[in-house]
Tab-separated table of C-alpha atoms in Angstrom:
chain	number	residue	atom	x	y	z
A	503	MET	CA	-37.657	-25.800	90.944
A	504	GLU	CA	-38.557	-28.753	88.820
A	505	LEU	CA	-36.289	-31.724	89.001
A	506	SER	CA	-36.389	-34.760	86.766
A	507	GLU	CA	-37.000	-38.283	88.047
A	508	SER	CA	-33.378	-39.325	87.811
A	509	VAL	CA	-32.161	-36.199	89.584
A	510	GLN	CA	-34.631	-36.759	92.390
A	511	ARG	CA	-33.531	-40.373	92.693
A	512	GLY	CA	-29.862	-39.419	92.774
A	513	LEU	CA	-30.552	-36.813	95.466
A	514	ARG	CA	-32.564	-39.228	97.568
A	515	SER	CA	-29.596	-41.629	97.709
A	516	LEU	CA	-27.417	-38.693	98.699
A	517	ALA	CA	-29.801	-37.963	101.574
A	518	GLU	CA	-29.615	-41.576	102.796
A	519	PRO	CA	-27.261	-41.927	105.755
A	520	SER	CA	-26.920	-45.652	105.020
A	521	THR	CA	-25.543	-44.882	101.539
A	522	PHE	CA	-23.625	-41.690	102.316
A	523	ASP	CA	-22.436	-41.284	105.877
A	524	GLN	CA	-21.669	-37.821	107.324
A	525	SER	CA	-18.117	-37.557	106.017
A	526	SER	CA	-18.777	-38.942	102.552
A	527	TYR	CA	-21.808	-36.623	102.218
A	528	GLY	CA	-19.646	-33.614	102.977
A	529	VAL	CA	-16.994	-34.784	100.535
A	530	LEU	CA	-19.471	-35.366	97.743
A	531	VAL	CA	-21.045	-31.929	98.210
A	532	ASP	CA	-17.608	-30.316	98.031
A	533	VAL	CA	-16.564	-32.379	95.037
A	534	SER	CA	-19.774	-31.521	93.199
A	535	PHE	CA	-19.227	-27.786	93.571
A	536	ARG	CA	-15.581	-28.091	92.676
A	537	SER	CA	-16.197	-30.104	89.537
A	538	LEU	CA	-18.510	-27.355	88.287
A	539	LEU	CA	-15.985	-24.627	88.950
A	540	SER	CA	-12.835	-26.259	87.659
A	541	ALA	CA	-11.804	-25.214	84.193
A	542	LYS	CA	-11.147	-28.714	82.948
A	543	ALA	CA	-13.093	-31.910	83.565
A	544	GLU	CA	-11.109	-34.061	85.990
A	545	PRO	CA	-11.750	-37.733	85.424
A	546	GLY	CA	-10.539	-38.624	88.900
A	547	VAL	CA	-12.852	-36.216	90.674
A	548	LEU	CA	-14.739	-38.978	92.449
A	549	ASP	CA	-11.594	-40.833	93.520
A	550	GLN	CA	-11.779	-39.647	97.115
A	551	PRO	CA	-10.931	-42.130	99.907
A	552	GLU	CA	-14.211	-41.318	101.693
A	553	LEU	CA	-16.179	-42.297	98.608
A	554	LYS	CA	-14.497	-45.652	97.962
A	555	GLN	CA	-16.999	-47.794	99.892
A	556	ILE	CA	-20.000	-46.482	98.035
A	557	ASP	CA	-21.383	-48.369	95.079
A	558	GLN	CA	-19.758	-46.622	92.130
A	559	ILE	CA	-22.866	-46.408	89.981
A	560	LEU	CA	-24.904	-44.904	92.816
A	561	LEU	CA	-22.031	-42.524	93.439
A	562	LYS	CA	-22.061	-41.280	89.861
A	563	GLN	CA	-25.830	-40.893	89.862
A	564	SER	CA	-25.709	-38.871	93.051
A	565	HIS	CA	-22.864	-36.739	91.739
A	566	THR	CA	-24.785	-35.985	88.538
A	567	ALA	CA	-27.961	-35.260	90.487
A	568	ALA	CA	-26.098	-32.957	92.864
A	569	THR	CA	-24.421	-30.951	90.100
A	570	THR	CA	-27.703	-30.613	88.220
A	571	PHE	CA	-29.430	-29.426	91.358
A	572	ILE	CA	-26.683	-26.911	92.084
A	573	LEU	CA	-26.914	-25.452	88.572
A	574	GLU	CA	-30.689	-25.193	88.749
A	575	ALA	CA	-30.499	-23.441	92.100
A	576	VAL	CA	-27.993	-20.894	90.819
A	577	LYS	CA	-29.806	-20.464	87.525
A	578	HIS	CA	-33.037	-19.489	89.244
A	579	ASN	CA	-31.334	-17.581	92.045
A	580	ALA	CA	-33.102	-19.815	94.546
A	581	ASP	CA	-33.159	-18.497	98.098
A	582	LYS	CA	-32.686	-20.476	101.304
A	583	SER	CA	-36.329	-21.400	101.716
A	584	ALA	CA	-36.645	-22.662	98.132
A	585	ILE	CA	-33.541	-24.833	98.454
A	586	SER	CA	-34.515	-26.083	101.891
A	587	SER	CA	-38.059	-27.034	100.974
A	588	CYS	CA	-36.821	-28.804	97.850
A	589	LEU	CA	-34.273	-30.850	99.775
A	590	GLU	CA	-36.696	-31.506	102.645
A	591	GLU	CA	-39.092	-33.128	100.195
A	592	LEU	CA	-36.271	-35.429	99.165
A	593	ALA	CA	-35.717	-36.512	102.793
A	594	PHE	CA	-32.585	-34.477	103.536
A	595	SER	CA	-31.957	-33.921	107.230
A	596	ALA	CA	-31.761	-30.344	108.490
A	597	GLU	CA	-28.044	-30.814	109.095
A	598	ARG	CA	-27.390	-31.980	105.553
A	599	ILE	CA	-29.456	-29.105	104.170
A	600	GLU	CA	-27.342	-26.676	106.185
A	601	ILE	CA	-24.083	-28.164	104.874
A	602	PHE	CA	-25.332	-27.956	101.313
A	603	TYR	CA	-26.621	-24.420	101.695
A	604	SER	CA	-23.464	-22.998	103.245
A	605	THR	CA	-21.307	-24.531	100.495
A	606	HIS	CA	-23.780	-23.124	97.976
A	607	GLN	CA	-23.435	-19.643	99.458
A	608	LYS	CA	-19.666	-19.880	99.306
A	609	HIS	CA	-19.591	-20.621	95.580
A	610	LYS	CA	-22.730	-18.915	94.362
A	611	LYS	CA	-21.155	-15.757	92.951
A	612	GLU	CA	-18.555	-17.658	90.996
A	613	LEU	CA	-21.117	-20.047	89.571
A	614	GLU	CA	-23.289	-17.123	88.537
A	615	ARG	CA	-20.386	-15.585	86.711
A	616	LEU	CA	-19.710	-18.866	84.973
A	617	LEU	CA	-23.296	-19.237	83.826
A	618	ALA	CA	-23.510	-15.630	82.714
A	619	SER	CA	-20.525	-16.106	80.460
A	620	ILE	CA	-22.155	-18.923	78.527
A	621	GLY	CA	-24.077	-17.935	75.475
A	622	ARG	CA	-23.801	-15.983	72.275
A	623	CYS	CA	-23.527	-12.279	72.175
A	624	PRO	CA	-22.157	-9.711	69.763
A	625	PRO	CA	-18.428	-9.023	69.984
A	626	ARG	CA	-17.556	-6.823	72.943
A	627	ILE	CA	-15.477	-3.717	72.450
A	628	ASN	CA	-12.664	-3.710	74.949
A	629	ASP	CA	-10.378	-1.003	73.729
A	630	ALA	CA	-9.700	1.438	70.953
A	631	SER	CA	-6.450	2.642	69.476
A	632	TRP	CA	-6.026	5.575	67.143
A	633	ARG	CA	-3.602	7.294	64.837
A	634	LEU	CA	-3.711	10.852	63.567
A	635	GLN	CA	-2.285	11.138	60.065
A	636	TYR	CA	-1.937	13.892	57.515
A	637	HIS	CA	-2.919	12.843	54.024
A	638	VAL	CA	-0.544	14.638	51.658
A	639	LYS	CA	-1.254	13.018	48.323
A	640	ASN	CA	-2.098	9.737	46.632
A	641	ASP	CA	-1.758	8.319	43.165
A	642	GLN	CA	-5.073	9.696	42.016
A	643	VAL	CA	-5.154	13.099	43.594
A	644	ASP	CA	-2.378	15.509	44.390
A	645	LYS	CA	-2.332	18.110	47.182
A	646	VAL	CA	-4.925	16.495	49.415
A	647	ASN	CA	-3.514	18.040	52.619
A	648	GLU	CA	-6.098	16.747	55.032
A	649	PRO	CA	-5.725	15.254	58.472
A	650	PHE	CA	-7.520	11.983	59.151
A	651	TYR	CA	-7.737	9.319	61.827
A	652	LEU	CA	-7.172	5.591	61.714
A	653	ILE	CA	-9.225	3.975	64.436
A	654	SER	CA	-8.907	0.382	65.541
A	655	LEU	CA	-11.552	-1.127	67.812
A	656	ASN	CA	-10.299	-4.119	69.694
A	657	THR	CA	-13.194	-6.536	70.111
A	658	GLU	CA	-13.526	-9.921	71.717
A	659	ASN	CA	-16.016	-12.661	71.018
A	660	GLU	CA	-15.991	-15.893	72.970
A	661	GLY	CA	-12.285	-15.736	73.517
A	662	SER	CA	-11.196	-14.780	70.019
A	663	GLU	CA	-10.122	-11.226	69.349
A	664	GLU	CA	-10.766	-9.180	66.282
A	665	ASP	CA	-9.746	-5.684	65.316
A	666	ILE	CA	-12.162	-3.508	63.433
A	667	ASN	CA	-10.220	-0.869	61.499
A	668	PHE	CA	-11.607	2.166	59.810
A	669	THR	CA	-10.690	5.702	58.849
A	670	CYS	CA	-12.522	8.828	59.712
A	671	THR	CA	-12.214	12.538	59.227
A	672	VAL	CA	-12.104	14.951	62.129
A	673	GLU	CA	-15.810	15.697	61.756
A	674	GLN	CA	-16.675	12.030	61.655
A	675	LEU	CA	-14.688	11.348	64.809
A	676	GLN	CA	-16.460	14.221	66.514
A	677	ASP	CA	-19.747	12.682	65.428
A	678	LEU	CA	-18.717	9.284	66.797
A	679	VAL	CA	-17.583	10.698	70.128
A	680	GLY	CA	-20.767	12.770	70.367
A	681	LYS	CA	-22.920	9.695	69.881
A	682	LEU	CA	-20.923	7.702	72.433
A	683	LYS	CA	-21.330	10.510	74.948
A	684	ASP	CA	-25.092	10.522	74.358
A	685	ALA	CA	-25.095	6.804	75.039
A	686	ALA	CA	-23.113	7.289	78.250
A	687	LYS	CA	-25.533	9.975	79.381
A	688	SER	CA	-28.459	7.650	78.843
A	689	VAL	CA	-26.739	5.003	80.976
A	690	GLU	CA	-26.261	7.556	83.729
A	691	LYS	CA	-29.892	8.634	83.565
A	692	ALA	CA	-31.084	5.052	83.599
A	693	SER	CA	-28.977	4.240	86.630
A	694	GLN	CA	-30.609	7.061	88.561
A	695	MET	CA	-34.132	5.836	87.935
B	1359	MET	CA	3.382	23.268	37.263
B	1360	LEU	CA	3.090	22.301	33.632
B	1361	LEU	CA	1.548	19.137	32.350
B	1362	VAL	CA	3.752	17.017	30.182
B	1363	LEU	CA	1.691	15.289	27.509
B	1364	SER	CA	2.957	12.138	25.863
B	1365	GLU	CA	3.158	11.768	22.097
B	1366	ASP	CA	0.233	9.347	22.044
B	1367	HIS	CA	-1.808	11.756	24.070
B	1368	LYS	CA	-1.033	14.631	21.737
B	1369	GLU	CA	-1.989	12.481	18.768
B	1370	HIS	CA	-5.332	11.582	20.304
B	1371	LEU	CA	-6.082	15.184	21.018
B	1372	SER	CA	-5.088	16.304	17.513
B	1373	PHE	CA	-8.562	15.314	16.398
B	1374	LEU	CA	-10.120	18.161	18.353
B	1375	PRO	CA	-9.199	21.206	16.208
B	1376	LYS	CA	-10.678	19.437	13.195
B	1377	VAL	CA	-14.213	19.679	14.536
B	1378	ASP	CA	-16.113	22.772	15.534
B	1379	SER	CA	-16.467	24.062	19.057
B	1380	ALA	CA	-19.937	22.650	19.655
B	1381	VAL	CA	-18.557	19.178	19.062
B	1382	VAL	CA	-15.665	19.787	21.435
B	1383	GLY	CA	-18.190	20.828	24.050
B	1384	GLU	CA	-20.115	17.629	23.404
B	1385	PHE	CA	-16.944	15.564	23.739
B	1386	GLY	CA	-16.273	17.308	27.004
B	1387	ARG	CA	-19.692	16.274	28.261
B	1388	ILE	CA	-19.110	12.678	27.175
B	1389	ALA	CA	-15.704	12.686	28.888
B	1390	LEU	CA	-17.260	13.805	32.168
B	1391	GLU	CA	-20.027	11.238	31.933
B	1392	PHE	CA	-17.287	8.690	31.378
B	1393	LEU	CA	-15.750	9.680	34.685
B	1394	ARG	CA	-19.042	9.591	36.485
B	1395	ARG	CA	-20.670	6.576	34.980
B	1396	GLY	CA	-18.443	4.892	32.491
B	1397	THR	CA	-19.113	4.878	28.805
B	1398	SER	CA	-20.791	2.704	26.212
B	1399	PRO	CA	-19.674	1.994	22.627
B	1400	LYS	CA	-23.024	3.296	21.335
B	1401	ILE	CA	-22.138	6.835	22.274
B	1402	TYR	CA	-18.895	6.650	20.342
B	1403	GLU	CA	-20.568	5.023	17.336
B	1404	GLY	CA	-23.256	7.671	17.198
B	1405	ALA	CA	-20.743	10.499	17.247
B	1406	ALA	CA	-18.466	8.748	14.736
B	1407	ARG	CA	-21.334	8.360	12.294
B	1408	LYS	CA	-22.366	11.989	12.566
B	1409	LEU	CA	-18.827	13.206	11.992
B	1410	SER	CA	-17.959	10.555	9.406
B	1411	VAL	CA	-14.797	9.469	11.175
B	1412	PRO	CA	-13.754	6.068	12.513
B	1413	VAL	CA	-15.041	5.154	15.971
B	1414	GLU	CA	-11.483	4.860	17.238
B	1415	THR	CA	-10.754	8.508	16.535
B	1416	VAL	CA	-13.762	9.611	18.528
B	1417	GLN	CA	-12.859	7.287	21.355
B	1418	HIS	CA	-9.283	8.527	21.510
B	1419	GLY	CA	-10.420	12.111	21.344
B	1420	VAL	CA	-12.794	11.654	24.269
B	1421	GLU	CA	-10.319	9.658	26.306
B	1422	GLY	CA	-7.552	12.146	25.594
B	1423	LEU	CA	-9.788	14.959	26.730
B	1424	MET	CA	-10.722	13.077	29.866
B	1425	PHE	CA	-7.118	12.352	30.706
B	1426	LEU	CA	-6.220	16.008	30.210
B	1427	MET	CA	-8.996	16.985	32.621
B	1428	THR	CA	-8.125	14.426	35.270
B	1429	GLU	CA	-4.415	15.166	35.245
B	1430	SER	CA	-5.068	18.889	35.522
B	1431	SER	CA	-7.551	18.386	38.368
B	1432	LYS	CA	-5.233	15.966	40.135
B	1433	HIS	CA	-2.458	18.515	40.329
B	1434	MET	CA	-4.782	21.472	40.766
B	1435	ILE	CA	-2.887	23.417	38.147
B	1436	SER	CA	-3.581	27.087	37.743
B	1437	GLU	CA	-5.264	28.734	34.756
B	1438	VAL	CA	-1.981	30.049	33.449
B	1439	ASP	CA	-0.260	26.692	33.715
B	1440	PHE	CA	-3.182	24.965	32.036
B	1441	LEU	CA	-3.062	27.299	29.062
B	1442	ASP	CA	0.703	26.926	28.805
B	1443	SER	CA	0.441	23.146	28.863
B	1444	VAL	CA	-2.219	23.161	26.190
B	1445	LEU	CA	-0.213	25.582	24.025
B	1446	VAL	CA	2.099	22.710	23.213
B	1447	LEU	CA	-0.710	21.083	21.241
B	1448	GLY	CA	-0.772	23.968	18.800
B	1449	PHE	CA	-4.507	24.541	18.963
B	1450	GLY	CA	-6.152	27.813	18.132
B	1451	GLU	CA	-6.982	30.405	20.788
B	1452	GLU	CA	-10.721	29.580	20.730
B	1453	LEU	CA	-10.142	25.878	21.337
B	1454	ASN	CA	-7.733	26.632	24.155
B	1455	GLN	CA	-10.349	28.807	25.814
B	1456	ILE	CA	-12.996	26.087	25.460
B	1457	LEU	CA	-10.683	23.575	27.098
B	1458	LEU	CA	-9.871	26.032	29.866
B	1459	GLN	CA	-13.556	26.660	30.537
B	1460	LEU	CA	-14.180	22.938	30.652
B	1461	TYR	CA	-11.398	22.586	33.197
B	1462	LEU	CA	-12.480	25.486	35.385
B	1463	GLN	CA	-16.097	24.438	35.469
B	1464	HIS	CA	-15.484	20.856	36.371
B	1465	HIS	CA	-12.233	20.463	38.205
B	1466	ALA	CA	-13.803	20.462	41.670
B	1467	GLN	CA	-16.200	17.746	40.652
B	1468	ILE	CA	-13.478	15.717	39.007
B	1469	ARG	CA	-11.328	15.948	42.115
B	1470	SER	CA	-14.104	14.685	44.318
B	1471	ILE	CA	-14.699	11.738	41.997
B	1472	LEU	CA	-10.983	10.958	41.952
B	1473	SER	CA	-10.686	11.182	45.699
B	1474	GLN	CA	-13.190	8.385	46.083
B	1475	LEU	CA	-10.932	6.014	44.201
B	1476	PRO	CA	-8.050	5.112	46.482
B	1477	SER	CA	-9.877	3.953	49.590
B	1478	ASN	CA	-8.637	0.595	50.739
B	1479	LEU	CA	-9.776	0.937	54.322
B	1480	PRO	CA	-13.393	1.119	55.367
B	1481	ALA	CA	-14.437	4.581	56.443
B	1482	TYR	CA	-16.714	5.517	59.298
B	1483	HIS	CA	-20.227	6.235	58.245
B	1484	ASN	CA	-22.465	6.189	61.288
B	1485	LEU	CA	-22.992	4.735	64.737
B	1486	GLU	CA	-26.369	3.673	66.068
B	1487	TRP	CA	-26.676	2.707	69.705
B	1488	ARG	CA	-29.123	1.280	72.146
B	1489	LEU	CA	-29.092	0.747	75.896
B	1490	ASP	CA	-30.361	-2.652	76.943
B	1491	VAL	CA	-30.529	-4.455	80.231
B	1492	GLN	CA	-30.046	-8.167	80.027
B	1493	LEU	CA	-32.543	-9.860	82.321
B	1494	ALA	CA	-32.023	-13.517	81.628
B	1495	SER	CA	-30.308	-15.997	79.385
B	1496	ARG	CA	-30.665	-19.678	78.876
B	1497	PRO	CA	-28.095	-20.645	81.521
B	1498	LEU	CA	-28.896	-17.901	84.038
B	1499	ARG	CA	-32.118	-16.193	85.011
B	1500	GLN	CA	-32.624	-13.067	87.067
B	1501	GLN	CA	-29.762	-11.005	85.741
B	1502	VAL	CA	-29.415	-7.252	85.657
B	1503	VAL	CA	-26.659	-6.479	83.197
B	1504	PRO	CA	-26.681	-3.089	81.480
B	1505	THR	CA	-25.441	-3.505	77.952
B	1506	MET	CA	-24.738	-0.954	75.275
B	1507	THR	CA	-25.504	-2.443	71.877
B	1508	MET	CA	-24.177	-0.554	68.876
B	1509	ARG	CA	-24.285	-0.812	65.138
B	1510	LEU	CA	-21.234	0.582	63.435
B	1511	LEU	CA	-21.872	1.461	59.795
B	1512	LEU	CA	-18.824	1.623	57.591
B	1513	ALA	CA	-18.558	2.650	53.961
B	1514	ASP	CA	-16.346	0.133	52.309
B	1515	GLY	CA	-14.349	0.913	49.207
B	1516	ALA	CA	-15.030	3.142	46.252
B	1517	ASP	CA	-18.363	1.629	45.332
B	1518	GLY	CA	-19.856	2.987	48.536
B	1519	GLY	CA	-20.918	-0.445	49.741
B	1520	ARG	CA	-22.047	-0.266	53.346
B	1521	SER	CA	-21.072	-2.822	55.905
B	1522	SER	CA	-22.505	-2.907	59.377
B	1523	ARG	CA	-21.133	-4.541	62.505
B	1524	VAL	CA	-23.171	-5.176	65.621
B	1525	LEU	CA	-21.090	-4.661	68.726
B	1526	GLN	CA	-21.638	-4.552	72.429
B	1527	THR	CA	-19.974	-2.944	75.364
B	1528	ASP	CA	-20.528	-2.369	79.043
B	1529	PRO	CA	-20.784	1.040	80.722
B	1530	SER	CA	-17.222	1.152	82.021
B	1531	SER	CA	-15.698	0.167	78.666
B	1532	LEU	CA	-17.896	2.807	77.075
B	1533	LEU	CA	-16.423	5.494	79.321
B	1534	HIS	CA	-12.922	4.273	78.566
B	1535	LEU	CA	-13.685	4.377	74.857
B	1536	ILE	CA	-14.943	7.939	75.128
B	1537	SER	CA	-11.879	9.170	76.980
B	1538	THR	CA	-9.536	7.438	74.503
B	1539	LEU	CA	-11.242	8.983	71.484
B	1540	GLU	CA	-11.407	12.399	73.115
B	1541	ALA	CA	-7.656	12.215	73.558
B	1542	ALA	CA	-7.458	11.473	69.818
B	1543	LEU	CA	-9.445	14.626	69.038
B	1544	ALA	CA	-7.253	16.646	71.364
B	1545	ALA	CA	-4.205	15.597	69.333
B	1546	MET	CA	-5.465	17.752	66.476
B	1547	LYS	CA	-5.187	20.852	68.607
B	1548	THR	CA	-1.593	20.460	69.704
B	1549	SER	CA	0.922	23.014	68.481
B	1550	HIS	CA	2.833	20.221	66.743
B	1551	ALA	CA	-0.167	19.270	64.639
B	1552	ARG	CA	-1.002	22.882	63.881
B	1553	ARG	CA	2.537	23.530	62.721
B	1554	ILE	CA	2.369	20.637	60.265
B	1555	PHE	CA	-1.016	21.704	58.879
B	1556	ARG	CA	0.248	25.242	58.415
B	1557	ASN	CA	3.443	24.320	56.671
B	1558	ILE	CA	2.477	21.526	54.336
B	1559	LYS	CA	0.308	23.104	51.708
């Protein structure tokens, strides 16, 4: 994992027992994970009693460095040896590495989910609703007498929902369902490979 | 059922018995082209010059003929009813037969053209799909996420304009989608639906 100069510096101060004693180290590690996972940015996140004695600028630098490091580790799915060797190089004691790693393991899945949800992708289909109607006549043509479907696909894109509405005849719906079933079969085959 | 023709309509059509049958046939062709592709003033001018009548007369004759054809096709009236409706115009037997032939030959086509008119909702055209596995994104590497990417093609409106939407879904939503739409297809086969189809004709 490549870390920038400022991140390395921030982490080195975090490793320093003279800057961060045992309890404040633990608190900062916890706070760093929590600030990544909370839905809203809390301005008072560093206002912990254990962190009051530390120079506030150093504190912020270490907090930033820690959160950056956490994200990089999750992003690259770093295993224990990768994290350990990285922190060892920055003069972290074995004990501190262990504390960091166990907190990392606790929150890893949730962080992964968070990162996976960032980014653009086409709207996702969540649901479909349908109506079967019988077309009797319209103003242009009399005696139509045909059944037809009104399909509504409920899609979601980055939090906003949209409905895609369209009509189809019985044959067209059969075609659509046939194609979807082909797709499902290909997923099943792929999962058995 | 009988067609009821308005006075204006009858007046427009009164031009037809004054020309010979070949011309009526020609007007019929122009009327159908009008339905298919629209018309241009040149066609009317050309015909008007050849027949030495004002352009307006030709135009009304063609439009009247077209309206007669579309109304008859819309209501799917029978041969007998068509002849009875046309009787009111007081044309000769030959002209009536020409009009009837025009109707019988083209009413299916006219109906299909008319049925393309009133579409205000997009209609399904096709679905293309693709199975992808997402391996990485900018914020997260080393992923294994199976994704079904689809392109839904819809035909929008009478002009046949195609719109396409790119959509995605995951395997479990896909299965849910399939079962929902299969239930929709099953609704066609219920006795309730069959009863309606049988009785509304």
